[in-house]
Short mmCIF file of C-alpha atoms and ligand atoms in Angstrom, two decimals:
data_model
loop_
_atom_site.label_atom_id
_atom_site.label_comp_id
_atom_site.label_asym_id
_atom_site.label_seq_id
_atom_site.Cartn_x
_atom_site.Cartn_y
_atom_site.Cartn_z
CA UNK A 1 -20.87 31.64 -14.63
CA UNK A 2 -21.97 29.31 -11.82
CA UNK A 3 -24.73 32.08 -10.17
CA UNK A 4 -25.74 33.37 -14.17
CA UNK A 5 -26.83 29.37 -14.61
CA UNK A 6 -28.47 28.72 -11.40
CA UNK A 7 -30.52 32.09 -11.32
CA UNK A 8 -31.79 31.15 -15.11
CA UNK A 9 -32.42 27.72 -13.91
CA UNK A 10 -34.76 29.00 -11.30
CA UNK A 11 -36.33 31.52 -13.31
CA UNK A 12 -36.98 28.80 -15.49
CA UNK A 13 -38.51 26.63 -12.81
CA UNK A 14 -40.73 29.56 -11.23
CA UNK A 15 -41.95 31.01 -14.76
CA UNK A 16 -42.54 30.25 -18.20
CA UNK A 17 -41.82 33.78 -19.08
CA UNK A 18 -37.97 33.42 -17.99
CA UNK A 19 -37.70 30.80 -20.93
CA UNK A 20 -37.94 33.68 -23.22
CA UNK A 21 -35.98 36.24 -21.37
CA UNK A 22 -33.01 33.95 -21.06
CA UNK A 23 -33.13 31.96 -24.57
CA UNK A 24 -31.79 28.97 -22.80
CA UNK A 25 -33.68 25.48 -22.92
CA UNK A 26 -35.79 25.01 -19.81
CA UNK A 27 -34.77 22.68 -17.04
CA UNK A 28 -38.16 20.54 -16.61
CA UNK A 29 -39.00 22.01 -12.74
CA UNK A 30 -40.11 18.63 -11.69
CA UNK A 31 -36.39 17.11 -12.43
CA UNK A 32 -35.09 20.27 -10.63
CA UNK A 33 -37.50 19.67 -7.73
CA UNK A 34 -36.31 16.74 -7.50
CA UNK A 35 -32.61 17.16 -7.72
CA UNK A 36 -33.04 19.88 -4.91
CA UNK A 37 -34.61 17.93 -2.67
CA UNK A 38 -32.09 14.90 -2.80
CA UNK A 39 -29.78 17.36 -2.43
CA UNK A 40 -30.59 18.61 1.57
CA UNK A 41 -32.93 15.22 2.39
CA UNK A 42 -31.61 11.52 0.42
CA UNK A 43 -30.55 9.33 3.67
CA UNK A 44 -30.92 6.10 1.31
CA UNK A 45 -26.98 6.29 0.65
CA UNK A 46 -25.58 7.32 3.89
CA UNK A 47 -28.03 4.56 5.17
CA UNK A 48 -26.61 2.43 2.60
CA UNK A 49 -23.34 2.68 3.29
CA UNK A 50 -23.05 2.89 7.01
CA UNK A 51 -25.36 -0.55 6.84
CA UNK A 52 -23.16 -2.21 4.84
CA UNK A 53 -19.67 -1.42 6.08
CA UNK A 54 -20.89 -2.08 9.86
CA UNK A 55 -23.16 -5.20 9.25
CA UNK A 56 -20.54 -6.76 6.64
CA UNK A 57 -17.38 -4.84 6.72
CA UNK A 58 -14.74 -5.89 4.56
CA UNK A 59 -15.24 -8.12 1.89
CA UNK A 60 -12.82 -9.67 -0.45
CA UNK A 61 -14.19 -11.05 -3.50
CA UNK A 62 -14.90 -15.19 -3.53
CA UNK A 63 -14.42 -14.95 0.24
CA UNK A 64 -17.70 -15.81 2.66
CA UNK A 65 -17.83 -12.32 3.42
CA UNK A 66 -19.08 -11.00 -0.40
CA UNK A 67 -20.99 -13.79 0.23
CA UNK A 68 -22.46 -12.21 3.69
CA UNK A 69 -22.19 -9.11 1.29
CA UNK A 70 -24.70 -10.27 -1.52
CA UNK A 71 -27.12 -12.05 1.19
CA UNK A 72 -27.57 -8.42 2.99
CA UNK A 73 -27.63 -6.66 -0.51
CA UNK A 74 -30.65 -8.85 -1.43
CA UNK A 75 -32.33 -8.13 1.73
CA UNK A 76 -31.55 -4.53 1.45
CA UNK A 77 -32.83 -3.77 -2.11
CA UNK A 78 -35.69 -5.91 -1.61
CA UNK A 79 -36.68 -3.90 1.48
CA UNK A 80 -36.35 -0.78 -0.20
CA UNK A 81 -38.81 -2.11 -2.83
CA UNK A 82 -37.04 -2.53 -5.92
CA UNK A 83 -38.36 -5.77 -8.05
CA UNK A 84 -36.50 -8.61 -9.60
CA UNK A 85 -33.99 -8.16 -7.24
CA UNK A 86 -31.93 -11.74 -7.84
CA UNK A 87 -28.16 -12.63 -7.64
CA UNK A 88 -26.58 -13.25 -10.89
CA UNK A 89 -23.61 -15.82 -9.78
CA UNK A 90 -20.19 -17.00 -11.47
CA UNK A 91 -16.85 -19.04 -10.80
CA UNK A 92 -13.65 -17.17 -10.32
CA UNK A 93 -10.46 -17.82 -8.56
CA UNK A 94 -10.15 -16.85 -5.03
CA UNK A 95 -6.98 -14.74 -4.11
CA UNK A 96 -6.22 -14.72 -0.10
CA UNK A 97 -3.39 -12.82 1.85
CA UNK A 98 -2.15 -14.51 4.98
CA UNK A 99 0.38 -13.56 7.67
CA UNK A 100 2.54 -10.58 6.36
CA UNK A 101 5.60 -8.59 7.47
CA UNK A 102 8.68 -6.94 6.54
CA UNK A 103 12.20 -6.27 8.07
CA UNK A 104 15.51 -4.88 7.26
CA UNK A 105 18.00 -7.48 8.05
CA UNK A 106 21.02 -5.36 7.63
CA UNK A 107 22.79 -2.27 7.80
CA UNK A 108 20.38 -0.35 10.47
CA UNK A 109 17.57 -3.83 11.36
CA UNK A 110 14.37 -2.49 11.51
CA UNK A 111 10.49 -3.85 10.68
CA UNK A 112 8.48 -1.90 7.94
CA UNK A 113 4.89 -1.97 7.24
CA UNK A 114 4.20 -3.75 3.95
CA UNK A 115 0.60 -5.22 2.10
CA UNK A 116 0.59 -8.01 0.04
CA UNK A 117 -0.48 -6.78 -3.67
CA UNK A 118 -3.80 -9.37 -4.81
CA UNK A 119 -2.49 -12.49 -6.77
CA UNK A 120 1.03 -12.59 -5.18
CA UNK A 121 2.63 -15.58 -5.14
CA UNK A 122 3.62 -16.83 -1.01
CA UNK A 123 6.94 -16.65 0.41
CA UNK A 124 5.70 -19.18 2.61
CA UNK A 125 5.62 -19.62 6.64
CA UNK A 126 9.17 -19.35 6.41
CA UNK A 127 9.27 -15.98 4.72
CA UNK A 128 12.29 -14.76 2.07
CA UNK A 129 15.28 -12.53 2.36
CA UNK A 130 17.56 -11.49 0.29
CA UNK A 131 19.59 -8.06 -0.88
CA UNK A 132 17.37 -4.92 -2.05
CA UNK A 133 18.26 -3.54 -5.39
CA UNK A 134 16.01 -0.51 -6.14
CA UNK A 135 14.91 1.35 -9.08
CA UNK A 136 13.20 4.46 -8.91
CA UNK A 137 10.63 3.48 -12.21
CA UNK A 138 9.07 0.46 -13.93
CA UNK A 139 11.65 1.73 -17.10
CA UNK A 140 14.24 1.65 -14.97
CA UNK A 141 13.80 -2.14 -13.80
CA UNK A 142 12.79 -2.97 -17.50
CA UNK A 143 16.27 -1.44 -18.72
CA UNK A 144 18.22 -3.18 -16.17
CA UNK A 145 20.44 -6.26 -17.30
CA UNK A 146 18.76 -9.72 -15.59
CA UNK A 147 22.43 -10.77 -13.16
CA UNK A 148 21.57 -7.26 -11.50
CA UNK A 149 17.60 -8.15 -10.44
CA UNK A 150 18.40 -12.07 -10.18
CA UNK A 151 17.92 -13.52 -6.74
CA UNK A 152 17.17 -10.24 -4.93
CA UNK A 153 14.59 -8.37 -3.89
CA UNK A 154 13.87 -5.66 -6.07
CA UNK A 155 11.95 -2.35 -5.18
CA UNK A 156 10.41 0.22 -7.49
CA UNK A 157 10.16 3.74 -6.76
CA UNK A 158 7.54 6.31 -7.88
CA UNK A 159 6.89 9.95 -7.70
CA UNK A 160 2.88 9.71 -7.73
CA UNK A 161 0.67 12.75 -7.06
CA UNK A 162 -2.65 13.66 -5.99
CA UNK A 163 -4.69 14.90 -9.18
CA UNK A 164 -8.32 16.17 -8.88
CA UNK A 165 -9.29 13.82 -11.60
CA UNK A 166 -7.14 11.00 -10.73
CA UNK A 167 -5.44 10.58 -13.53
CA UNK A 168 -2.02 10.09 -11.96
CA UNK A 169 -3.34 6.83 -11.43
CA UNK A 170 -3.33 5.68 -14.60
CA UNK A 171 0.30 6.90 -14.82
CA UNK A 172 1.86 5.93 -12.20
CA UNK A 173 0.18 2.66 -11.04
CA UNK A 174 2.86 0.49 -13.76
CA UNK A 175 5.39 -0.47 -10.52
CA UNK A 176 2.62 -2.35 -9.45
CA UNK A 177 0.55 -3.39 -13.05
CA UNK A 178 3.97 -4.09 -14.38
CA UNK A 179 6.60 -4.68 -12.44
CA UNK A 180 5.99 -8.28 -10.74
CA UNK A 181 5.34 -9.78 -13.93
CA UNK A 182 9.12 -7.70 -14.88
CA UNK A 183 11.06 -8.43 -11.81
CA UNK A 184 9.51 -12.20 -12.60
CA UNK A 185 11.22 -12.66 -15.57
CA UNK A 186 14.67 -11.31 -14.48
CA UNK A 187 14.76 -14.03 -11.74
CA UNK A 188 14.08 -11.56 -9.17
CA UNK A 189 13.21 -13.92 -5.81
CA UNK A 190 10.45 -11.09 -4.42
CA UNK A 191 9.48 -7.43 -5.16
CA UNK A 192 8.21 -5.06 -3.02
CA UNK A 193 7.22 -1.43 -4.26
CA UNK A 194 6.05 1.88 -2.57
CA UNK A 195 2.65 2.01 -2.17
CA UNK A 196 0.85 3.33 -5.47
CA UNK A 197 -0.94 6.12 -3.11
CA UNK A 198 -0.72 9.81 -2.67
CA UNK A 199 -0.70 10.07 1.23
CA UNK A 200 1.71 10.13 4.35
CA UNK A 201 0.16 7.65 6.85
CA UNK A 202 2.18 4.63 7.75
CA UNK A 203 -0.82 2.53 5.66
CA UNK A 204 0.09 -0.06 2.67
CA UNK A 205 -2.07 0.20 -0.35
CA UNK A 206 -3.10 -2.88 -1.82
CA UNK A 207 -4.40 -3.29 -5.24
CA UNK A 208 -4.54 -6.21 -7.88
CA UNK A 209 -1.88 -7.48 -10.39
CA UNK A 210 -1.25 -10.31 -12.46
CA UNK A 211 1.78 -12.41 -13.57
CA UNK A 212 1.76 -12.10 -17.24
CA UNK A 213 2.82 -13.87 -20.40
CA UNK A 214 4.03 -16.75 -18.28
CA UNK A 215 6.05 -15.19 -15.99
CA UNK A 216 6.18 -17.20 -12.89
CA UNK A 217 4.38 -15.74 -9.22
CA UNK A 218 6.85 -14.70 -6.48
CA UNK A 219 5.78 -12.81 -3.65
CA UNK A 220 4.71 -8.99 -4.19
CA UNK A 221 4.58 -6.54 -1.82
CA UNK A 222 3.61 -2.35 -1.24
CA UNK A 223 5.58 -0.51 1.40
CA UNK A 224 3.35 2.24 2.92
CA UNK A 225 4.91 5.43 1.69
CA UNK A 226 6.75 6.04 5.02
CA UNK A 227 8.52 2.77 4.74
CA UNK A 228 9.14 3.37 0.95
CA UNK A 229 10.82 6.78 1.48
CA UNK A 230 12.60 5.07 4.82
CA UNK A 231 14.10 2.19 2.45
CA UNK A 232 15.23 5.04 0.16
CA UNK A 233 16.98 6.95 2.90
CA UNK A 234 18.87 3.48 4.37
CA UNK A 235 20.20 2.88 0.94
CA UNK A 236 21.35 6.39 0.12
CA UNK A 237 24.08 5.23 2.85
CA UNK A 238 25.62 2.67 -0.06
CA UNK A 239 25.99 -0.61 2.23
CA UNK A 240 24.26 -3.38 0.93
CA UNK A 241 20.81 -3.46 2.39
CA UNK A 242 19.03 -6.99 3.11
CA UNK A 243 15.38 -7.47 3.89
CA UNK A 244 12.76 -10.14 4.97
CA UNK A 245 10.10 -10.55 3.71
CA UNK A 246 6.84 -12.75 5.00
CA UNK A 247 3.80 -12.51 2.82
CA UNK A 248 1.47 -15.66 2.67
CA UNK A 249 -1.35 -16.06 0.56
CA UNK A 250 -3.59 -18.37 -1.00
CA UNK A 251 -5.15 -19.32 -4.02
CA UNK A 252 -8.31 -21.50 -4.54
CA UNK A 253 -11.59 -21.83 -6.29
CA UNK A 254 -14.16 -20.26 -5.62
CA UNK A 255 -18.01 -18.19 -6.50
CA UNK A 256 -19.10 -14.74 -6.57
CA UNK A 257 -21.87 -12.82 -8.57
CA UNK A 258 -23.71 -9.70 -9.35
CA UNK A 259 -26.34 -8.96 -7.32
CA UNK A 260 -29.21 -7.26 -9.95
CA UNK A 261 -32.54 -4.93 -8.64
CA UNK A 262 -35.11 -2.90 -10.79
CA UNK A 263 -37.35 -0.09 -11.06
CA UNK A 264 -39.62 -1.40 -13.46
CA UNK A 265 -40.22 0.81 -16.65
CA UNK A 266 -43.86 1.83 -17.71
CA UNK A 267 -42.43 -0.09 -21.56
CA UNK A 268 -40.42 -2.62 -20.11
CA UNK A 269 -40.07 -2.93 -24.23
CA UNK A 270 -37.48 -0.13 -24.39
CA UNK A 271 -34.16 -1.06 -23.32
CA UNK A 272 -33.08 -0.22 -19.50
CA UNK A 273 -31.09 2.56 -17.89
CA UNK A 274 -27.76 0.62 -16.08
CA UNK A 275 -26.45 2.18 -12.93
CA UNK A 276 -24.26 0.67 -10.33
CA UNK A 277 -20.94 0.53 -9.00
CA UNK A 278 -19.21 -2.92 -6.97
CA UNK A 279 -20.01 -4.82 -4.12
CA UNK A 280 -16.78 -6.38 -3.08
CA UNK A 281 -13.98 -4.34 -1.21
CA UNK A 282 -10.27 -5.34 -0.73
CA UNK A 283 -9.85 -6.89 2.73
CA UNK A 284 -8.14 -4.32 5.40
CA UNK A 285 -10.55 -1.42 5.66
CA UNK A 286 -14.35 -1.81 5.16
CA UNK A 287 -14.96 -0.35 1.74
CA UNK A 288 -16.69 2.52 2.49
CA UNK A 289 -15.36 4.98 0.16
CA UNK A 290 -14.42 2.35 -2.47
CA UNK A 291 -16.85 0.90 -3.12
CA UNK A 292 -19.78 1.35 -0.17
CA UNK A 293 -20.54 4.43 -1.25
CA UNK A 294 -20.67 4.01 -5.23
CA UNK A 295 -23.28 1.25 -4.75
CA UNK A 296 -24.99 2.98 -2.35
CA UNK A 297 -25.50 6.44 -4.59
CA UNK A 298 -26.66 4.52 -7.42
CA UNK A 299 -29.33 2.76 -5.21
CA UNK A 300 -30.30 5.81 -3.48
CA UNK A 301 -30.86 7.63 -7.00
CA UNK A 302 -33.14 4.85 -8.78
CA UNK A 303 -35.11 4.29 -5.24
CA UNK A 304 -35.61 8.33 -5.81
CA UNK A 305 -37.21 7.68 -9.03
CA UNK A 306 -39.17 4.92 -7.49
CA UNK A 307 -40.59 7.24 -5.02
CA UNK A 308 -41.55 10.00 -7.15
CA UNK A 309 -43.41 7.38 -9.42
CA UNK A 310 -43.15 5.08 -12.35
CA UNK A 311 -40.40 6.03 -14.92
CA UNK A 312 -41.36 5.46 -18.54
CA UNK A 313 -37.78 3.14 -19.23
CA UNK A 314 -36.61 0.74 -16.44
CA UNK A 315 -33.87 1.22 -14.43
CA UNK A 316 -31.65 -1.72 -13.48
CA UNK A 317 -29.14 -1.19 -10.11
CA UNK A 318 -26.55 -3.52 -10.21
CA UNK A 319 -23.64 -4.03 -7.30
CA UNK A 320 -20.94 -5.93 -9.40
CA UNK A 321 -19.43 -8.54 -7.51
CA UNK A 322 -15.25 -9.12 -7.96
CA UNK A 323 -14.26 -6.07 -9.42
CA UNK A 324 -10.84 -5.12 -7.42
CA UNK A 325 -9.39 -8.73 -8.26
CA UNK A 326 -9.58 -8.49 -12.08
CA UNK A 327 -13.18 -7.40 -13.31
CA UNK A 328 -14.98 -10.84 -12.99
CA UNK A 329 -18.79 -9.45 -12.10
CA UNK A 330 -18.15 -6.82 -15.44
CA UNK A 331 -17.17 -9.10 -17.36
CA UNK A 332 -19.72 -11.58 -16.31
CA UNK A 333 -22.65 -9.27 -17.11
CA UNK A 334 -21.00 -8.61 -20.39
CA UNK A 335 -21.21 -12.03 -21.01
CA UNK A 336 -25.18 -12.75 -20.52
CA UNK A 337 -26.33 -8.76 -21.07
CA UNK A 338 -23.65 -6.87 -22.91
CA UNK A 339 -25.17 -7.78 -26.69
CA UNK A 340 -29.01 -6.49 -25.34
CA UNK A 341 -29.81 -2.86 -25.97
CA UNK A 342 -29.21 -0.06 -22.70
CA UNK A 343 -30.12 3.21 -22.97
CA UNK A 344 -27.19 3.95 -20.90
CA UNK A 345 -24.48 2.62 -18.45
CA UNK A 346 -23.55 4.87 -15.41
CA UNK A 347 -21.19 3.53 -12.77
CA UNK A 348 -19.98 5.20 -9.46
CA UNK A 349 -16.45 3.88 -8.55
CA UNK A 350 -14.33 6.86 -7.31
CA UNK A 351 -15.23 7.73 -3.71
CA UNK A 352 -17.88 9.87 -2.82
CA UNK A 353 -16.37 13.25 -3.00
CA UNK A 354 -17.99 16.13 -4.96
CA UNK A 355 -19.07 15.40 -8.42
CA UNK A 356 -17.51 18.57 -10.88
CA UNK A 357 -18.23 17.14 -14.24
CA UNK A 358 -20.30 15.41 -16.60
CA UNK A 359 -19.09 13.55 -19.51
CA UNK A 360 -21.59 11.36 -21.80
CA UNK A 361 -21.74 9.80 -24.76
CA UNK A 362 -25.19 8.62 -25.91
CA UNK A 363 -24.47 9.57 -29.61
CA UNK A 364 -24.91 12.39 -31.77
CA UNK A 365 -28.42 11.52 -32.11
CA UNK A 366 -29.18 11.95 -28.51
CA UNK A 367 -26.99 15.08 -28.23
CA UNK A 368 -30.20 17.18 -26.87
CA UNK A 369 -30.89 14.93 -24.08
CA UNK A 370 -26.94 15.04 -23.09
CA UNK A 371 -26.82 18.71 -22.82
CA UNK A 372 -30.27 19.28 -20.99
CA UNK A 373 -28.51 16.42 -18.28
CA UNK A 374 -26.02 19.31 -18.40
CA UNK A 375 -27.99 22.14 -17.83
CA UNK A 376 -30.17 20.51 -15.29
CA UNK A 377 -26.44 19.73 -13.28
CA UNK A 378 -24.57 22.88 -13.35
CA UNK A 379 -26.78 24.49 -10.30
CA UNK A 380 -25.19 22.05 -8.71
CA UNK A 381 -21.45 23.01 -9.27
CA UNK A 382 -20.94 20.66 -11.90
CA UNK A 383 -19.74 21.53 -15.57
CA UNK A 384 -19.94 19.50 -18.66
CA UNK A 385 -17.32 18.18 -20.01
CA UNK A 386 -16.91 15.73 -23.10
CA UNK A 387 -20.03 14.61 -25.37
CA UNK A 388 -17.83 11.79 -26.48
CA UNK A 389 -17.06 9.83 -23.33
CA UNK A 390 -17.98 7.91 -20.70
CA UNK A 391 -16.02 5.82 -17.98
CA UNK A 392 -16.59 3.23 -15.59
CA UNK A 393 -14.48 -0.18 -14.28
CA UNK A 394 -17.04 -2.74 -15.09
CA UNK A 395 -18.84 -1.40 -17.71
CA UNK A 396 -15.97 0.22 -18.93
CA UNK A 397 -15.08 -2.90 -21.87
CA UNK A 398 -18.91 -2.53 -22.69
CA UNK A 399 -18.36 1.11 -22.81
CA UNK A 400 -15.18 0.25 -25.47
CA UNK A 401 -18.05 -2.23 -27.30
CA UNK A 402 -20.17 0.83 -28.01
CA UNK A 403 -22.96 0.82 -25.73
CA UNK A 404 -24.09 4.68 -24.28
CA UNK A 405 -23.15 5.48 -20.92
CA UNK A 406 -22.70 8.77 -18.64
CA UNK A 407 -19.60 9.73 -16.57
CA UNK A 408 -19.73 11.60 -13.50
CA UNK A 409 -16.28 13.05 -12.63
CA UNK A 410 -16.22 12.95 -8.40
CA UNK A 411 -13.52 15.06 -7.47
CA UNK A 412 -9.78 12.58 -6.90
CA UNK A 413 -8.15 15.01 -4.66
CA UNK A 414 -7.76 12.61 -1.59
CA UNK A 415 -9.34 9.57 -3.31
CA UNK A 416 -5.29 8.23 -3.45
CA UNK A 417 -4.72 8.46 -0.07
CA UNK A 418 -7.32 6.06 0.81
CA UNK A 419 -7.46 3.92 -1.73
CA UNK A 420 -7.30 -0.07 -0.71
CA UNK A 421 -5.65 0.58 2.84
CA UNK A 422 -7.01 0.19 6.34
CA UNK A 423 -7.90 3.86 5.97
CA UNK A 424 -11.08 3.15 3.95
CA UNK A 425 -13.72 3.34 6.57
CA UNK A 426 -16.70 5.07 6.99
CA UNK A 427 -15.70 8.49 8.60
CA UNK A 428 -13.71 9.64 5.66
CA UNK A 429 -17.30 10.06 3.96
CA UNK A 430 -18.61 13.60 3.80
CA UNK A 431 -22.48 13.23 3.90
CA UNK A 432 -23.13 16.73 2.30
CA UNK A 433 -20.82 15.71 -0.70
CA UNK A 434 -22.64 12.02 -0.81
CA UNK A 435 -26.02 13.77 -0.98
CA UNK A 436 -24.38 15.87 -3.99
CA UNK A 437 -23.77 12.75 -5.45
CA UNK A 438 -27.33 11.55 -5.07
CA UNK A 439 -28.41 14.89 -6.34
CA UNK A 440 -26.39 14.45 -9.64
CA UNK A 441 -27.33 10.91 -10.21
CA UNK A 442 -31.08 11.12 -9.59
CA UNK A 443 -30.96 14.19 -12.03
CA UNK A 444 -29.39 11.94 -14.28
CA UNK A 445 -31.65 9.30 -14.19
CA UNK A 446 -34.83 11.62 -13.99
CA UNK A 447 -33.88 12.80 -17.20
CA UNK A 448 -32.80 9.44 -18.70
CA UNK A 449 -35.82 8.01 -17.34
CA UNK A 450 -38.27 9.57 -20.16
CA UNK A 451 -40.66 11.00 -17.73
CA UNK A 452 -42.20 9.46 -14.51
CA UNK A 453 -45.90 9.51 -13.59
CA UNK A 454 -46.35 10.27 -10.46
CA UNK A 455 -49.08 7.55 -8.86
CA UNK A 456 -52.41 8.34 -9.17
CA UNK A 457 -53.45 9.39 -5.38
CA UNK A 458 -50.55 11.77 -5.63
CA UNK A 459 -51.76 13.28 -8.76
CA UNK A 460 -55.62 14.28 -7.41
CA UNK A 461 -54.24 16.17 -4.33
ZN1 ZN B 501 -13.40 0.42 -6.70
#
């Protein structure tokens, strides 16, 4: 299937007779030119990403450093030569972890790695202990009477595994979605839970959570998965099993913002192509792979149009600001942009591993233009999947509003067992599977675009 598509695809390109030899719609030769050559030569995202995560390195949303963050991504984009580049700011909270450590008190004393989950309330200097009671799921804690969890520590178990599109993710991230705001509620004094990850390094994954319908904040924790499975192991021995627990944090108010740069559109009439992914990282690695490298392919793609010429519809980059804590930079374009027309919202927000499928939904209307985006990607090892969906983080509620958007599928295999710990650095990106990325995306967009005239002095040579 894969060779059958990529020799028609080059017939295609090389003659006009192969269009009628293979009855197959044409991919336009220019937007496979162009997709080829992004494919072995785009050093915009590696460039992109490697300047960011040594220059900034980590940064936290509110904090000074997504500050630092949007100052170099205004330099950067500007540089590169997009126009209206500007910084689109808002008011958020400000979520902040402090000292943090965990021991077993009693039967075998011992210290275990452990992360602070994002919004957790503080134990204080002083720290907390108190007796472990564990369950091994969210439905487990939820079913369990409130004089069991009251007082203690409670820890969740999970049996998480490493999908190719990450879907376990969605099922299996509750004990940390769900269960402070549960163990809350039964009076629990802490909660710590095994990392929501899919690897065996002795690394805590962080990750955001909230304290809902009223429950009061206590302190919430992730064991690395080594500690999780140790905990498991000390209380298979059936003597009571006390830990301490030291996580201080901080909330307070604070500013972040969306930083917003443009390929300006021959009709700056018709409504704009949206591609981006988010500028703040959680705090211990440097947010390479989540999200250094999402911003950086969707850059690297537009500036690709931009230097092939003018594309008939403008496309708008944007680098969200505060999306790990809860959304905020989404939510905030929503706000000012989400009732204007887009021709479509792409996002890049799940590593930068090999993309394998395309999903879209631009209507049935515009069902022509989402097949030839699949046509023009399956040289390129990618199938197509739905014709009725699209996904993203931040533009995902604008996705739910109705506006069009693309999804490209990046493969989840190993995405888990980096995700928001100190792991997340810039070696764990392959650059042959970034450029793939760049390959799909400026495909994408050259399609999207409606056509781009190449500048005149190109043309006469
Ligand atoms: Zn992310």
């Amino acid at each position: 299937m894969f060779r059958t598509l990529f020799a028609a695809s080059l017939l295609a390109a090389a003659s006009p007779l192969a269009a009628h030899v293979n009855h197959s719609p044409l991919v336009d030769p220019k937007v496979a030119a162009l997709r080829d050559a992004t494919l072995t030569g785009d050093t915009y995202a590696w460039d992109i990403t490697e300047g960011l995560t040594t220059e900034v390195g980590p940064r936290l949303a509110g904090t000074e450093a997504e500050a630092r963050a949007r100052d170099w991504a205004v330099k950067k984009l500007t540089a590169l030569g997009f126009s209206n580049v500007r910084v689109e700011p808002f008011n958020m909270p400000v979520w902040s972890r402090g000292r943090e450590s965990a021991e077993i008190l009693a039967p075998f004393p011992q210290p275990m790695v452990v992360a602070a989950l994002g919004n957790s309330g503080s134990t204080g200097p002083d720290g907390v202990s108190g007796e472990i009671v564990a369950f091994d799921s969210v439905d487990a804690l939820k079913a369990a009477p409130d004089e069991l969890v009251r007082g203690k520590i409670v820890f969740v178990d999970h049996h998480m595994t490493p999908t190719q599109d990450g879907s376990s993710y969605g099922g299996f991230r509750s004990p940390r979605s769900q269960g402070p705001t549960i163990a809350s509620k039964k009076g629990a004094l802490a909660i710590v839970i095994r990392s929501i990850g899919t690897d065996y390094h002795r690394n805590p994954h962080t990750g955001v959570m909230t304290f809902d319908n009223g429950a009061k904040p206590i302190p919430a924790g992730a064991l690395s998965i080594p500690d999780a499975e140790q905990l498991l192991r000390i209380l298979k021995r059936g003597q009571p099993v006390r830990m301490k627990l030291v996580l201080e944090s901080q909330v307070v108010a604070g500013q972040s913002g969306n930083v917003i740069a443009e390929v300006p559109g021959r009709d700056p009439s018709l409504p704009p192509i949206l591609v981006g992914g988010h500028l703040d990282s959680w705090d211990q690695g440097t947010g390479a792979v989540d999200d250094g490298a999402g911003i950086a392919i969707a850059a690297a793609s537009a500036k690709h149009i931009m230097d092939a010429g003018r594309p008939l519809r403008t496309i708008r980059v944007i680098w969200f600001g505060a999306e790990e804590v809860g959304l905020f930079g989404g939510e905030d374009y929503r706000k000012q942009h989400g009732k204007e027309p887009h021709h479509a919202l792409i996002e890049s927000d799940f590593g930068a591993d090999k993309i394998w499928k395309v999903n879209s939904k631009l209507g049935d209307a515009r069902k022509p233009e989402a097949e030839a985006i699949g046509k023009a990607l399956a040289p390129i090892g990618i199938v197509t999947g739905s014709f009725n969906e699209a996904d993203g983080s931040d533009i995902g509620p604008m996705l739910a509003d109705g506006l069009p958007g693309i999804g490209l599928s990046q493969d989840g295999t190993r995405y888990f067992d980096l995700h928001h710990t100190p792991d997340d650095t810039l070696d764990k990106i392959d650059p042959a599977q970034l450029r793939q990325n760049v390959a799909a995306w400026t495909t994408v967009l050259a399609i999207l675009s409606g056509g781009i005239e190449e500048p005149k002095a190109r043309k006469r040579r």
